[in-house]
PDB file of C-alpha atoms in Angstrom:
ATOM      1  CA  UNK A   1      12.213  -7.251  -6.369  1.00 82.00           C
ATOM      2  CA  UNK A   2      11.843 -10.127  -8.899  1.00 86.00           C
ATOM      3  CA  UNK A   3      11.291 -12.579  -6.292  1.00 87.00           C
ATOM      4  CA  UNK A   4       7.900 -10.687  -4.717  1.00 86.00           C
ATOM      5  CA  UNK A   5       6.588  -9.712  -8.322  1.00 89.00           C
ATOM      6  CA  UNK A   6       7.148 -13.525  -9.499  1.00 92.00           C
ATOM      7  CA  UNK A   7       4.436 -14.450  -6.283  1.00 91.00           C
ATOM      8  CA  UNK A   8       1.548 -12.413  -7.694  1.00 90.00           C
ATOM      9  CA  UNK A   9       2.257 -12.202 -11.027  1.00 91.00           C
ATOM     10  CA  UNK A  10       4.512 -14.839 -12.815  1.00 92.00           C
ATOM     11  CA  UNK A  11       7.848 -15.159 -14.207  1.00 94.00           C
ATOM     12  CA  UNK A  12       7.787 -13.233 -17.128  1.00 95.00           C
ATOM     13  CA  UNK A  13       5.658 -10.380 -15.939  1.00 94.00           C
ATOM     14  CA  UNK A  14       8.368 -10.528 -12.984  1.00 93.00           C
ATOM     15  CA  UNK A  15      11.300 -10.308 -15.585  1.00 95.00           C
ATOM     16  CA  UNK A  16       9.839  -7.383 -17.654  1.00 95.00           C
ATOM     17  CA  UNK A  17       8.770  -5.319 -14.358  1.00 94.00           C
ATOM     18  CA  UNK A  18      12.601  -6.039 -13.423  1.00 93.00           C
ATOM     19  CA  UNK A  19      13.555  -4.653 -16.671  1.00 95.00           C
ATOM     20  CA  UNK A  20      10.925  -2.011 -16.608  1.00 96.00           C
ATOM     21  CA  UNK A  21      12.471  -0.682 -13.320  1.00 92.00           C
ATOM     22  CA  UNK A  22      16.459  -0.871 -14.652  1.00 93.00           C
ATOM     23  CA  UNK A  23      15.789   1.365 -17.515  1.00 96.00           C
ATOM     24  CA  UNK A  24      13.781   3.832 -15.145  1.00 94.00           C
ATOM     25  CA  UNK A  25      16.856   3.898 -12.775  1.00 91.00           C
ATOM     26  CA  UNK A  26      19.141   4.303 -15.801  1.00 94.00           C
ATOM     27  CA  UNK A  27      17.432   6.852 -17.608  1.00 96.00           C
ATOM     28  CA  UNK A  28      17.863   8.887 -14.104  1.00 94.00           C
ATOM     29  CA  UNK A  29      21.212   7.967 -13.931  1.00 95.00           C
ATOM     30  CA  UNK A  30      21.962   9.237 -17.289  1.00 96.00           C
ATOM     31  CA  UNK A  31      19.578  12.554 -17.120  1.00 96.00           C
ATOM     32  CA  UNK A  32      21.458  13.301 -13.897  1.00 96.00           C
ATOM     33  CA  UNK A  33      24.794  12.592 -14.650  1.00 95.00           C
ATOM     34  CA  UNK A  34      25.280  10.869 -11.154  1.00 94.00           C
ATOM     35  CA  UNK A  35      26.699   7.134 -10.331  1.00 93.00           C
ATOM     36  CA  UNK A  36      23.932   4.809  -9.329  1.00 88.00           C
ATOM     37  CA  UNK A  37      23.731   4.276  -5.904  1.00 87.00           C
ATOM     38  CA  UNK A  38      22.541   1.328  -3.520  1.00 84.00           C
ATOM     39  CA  UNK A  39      20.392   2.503  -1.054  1.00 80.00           C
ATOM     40  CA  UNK A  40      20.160  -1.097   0.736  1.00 78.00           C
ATOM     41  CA  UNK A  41      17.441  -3.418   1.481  1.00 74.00           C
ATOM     42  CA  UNK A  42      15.851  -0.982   4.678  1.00 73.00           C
ATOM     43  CA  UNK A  43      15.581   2.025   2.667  1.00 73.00           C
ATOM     44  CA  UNK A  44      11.870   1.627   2.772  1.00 70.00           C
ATOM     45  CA  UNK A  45      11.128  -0.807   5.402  1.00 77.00           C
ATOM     46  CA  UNK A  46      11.343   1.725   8.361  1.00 81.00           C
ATOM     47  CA  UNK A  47       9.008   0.819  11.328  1.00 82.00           C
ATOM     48  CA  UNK A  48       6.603   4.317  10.381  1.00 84.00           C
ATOM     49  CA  UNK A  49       6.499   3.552   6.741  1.00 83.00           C
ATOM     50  CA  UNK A  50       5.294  -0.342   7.448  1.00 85.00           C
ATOM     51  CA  UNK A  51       2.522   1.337  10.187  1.00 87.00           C
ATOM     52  CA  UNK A  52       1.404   3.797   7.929  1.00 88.00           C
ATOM     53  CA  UNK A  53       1.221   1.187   5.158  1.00 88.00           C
ATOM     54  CA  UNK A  54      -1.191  -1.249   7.955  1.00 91.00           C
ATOM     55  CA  UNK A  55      -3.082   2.099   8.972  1.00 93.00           C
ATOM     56  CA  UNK A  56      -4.147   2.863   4.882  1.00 93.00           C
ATOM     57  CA  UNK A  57      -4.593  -0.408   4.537  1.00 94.00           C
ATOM     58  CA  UNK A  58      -7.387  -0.833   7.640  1.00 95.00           C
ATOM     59  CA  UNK A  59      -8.720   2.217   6.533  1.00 95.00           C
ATOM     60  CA  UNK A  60      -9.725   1.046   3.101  1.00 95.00           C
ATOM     61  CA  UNK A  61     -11.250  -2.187   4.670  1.00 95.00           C
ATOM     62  CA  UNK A  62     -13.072   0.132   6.444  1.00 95.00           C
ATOM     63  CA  UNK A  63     -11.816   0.103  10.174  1.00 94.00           C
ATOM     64  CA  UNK A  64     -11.278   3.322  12.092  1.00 94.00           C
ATOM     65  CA  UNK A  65      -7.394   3.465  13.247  1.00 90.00           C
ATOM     66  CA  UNK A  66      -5.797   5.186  16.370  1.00 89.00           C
ATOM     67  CA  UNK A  67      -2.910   4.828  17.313  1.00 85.00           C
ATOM     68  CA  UNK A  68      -1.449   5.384  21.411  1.00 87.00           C
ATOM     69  CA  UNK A  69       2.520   4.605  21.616  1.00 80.00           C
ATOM     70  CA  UNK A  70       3.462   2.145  24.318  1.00 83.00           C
ATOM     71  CA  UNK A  71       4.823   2.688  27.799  1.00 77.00           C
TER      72      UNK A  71
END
């Protein structure tokens, strides 16, 4: 996470969005009572969650999307 943020927007914006995120995590942890768990690096980097992310993004450029699977 803190290497993408540190692209866009720098280091210390990276290092207080890092922080930013541990506390949210924590505070969930402790509201739940429930051990933090890793959900690993493809939790949200499935193949339909990266097309729908391209289709949105074509949309708003203002392209019309369809989509046919492939043989």
């Amino acid at each position: 996470m803190y290497s993408r943020i540190v692209k866009r927007a720098g280091k210390q914006k990276a290092i207080i969005a890092l922080a930013h995120a541990m506390i949210r995590i924590m505070y969930v942890m402790l509201r739940d009572k429930v051990p933090y768990t890793e959900l690993g690096t493809e939790y949200l980097n499935t193949p339909e969650q990266t097309a729908n992310y391209l289709i949105k993004k074509l949309q708003k450029l203002g392209y019309q999307v369809e989509l046919t699977p492939t043989t």
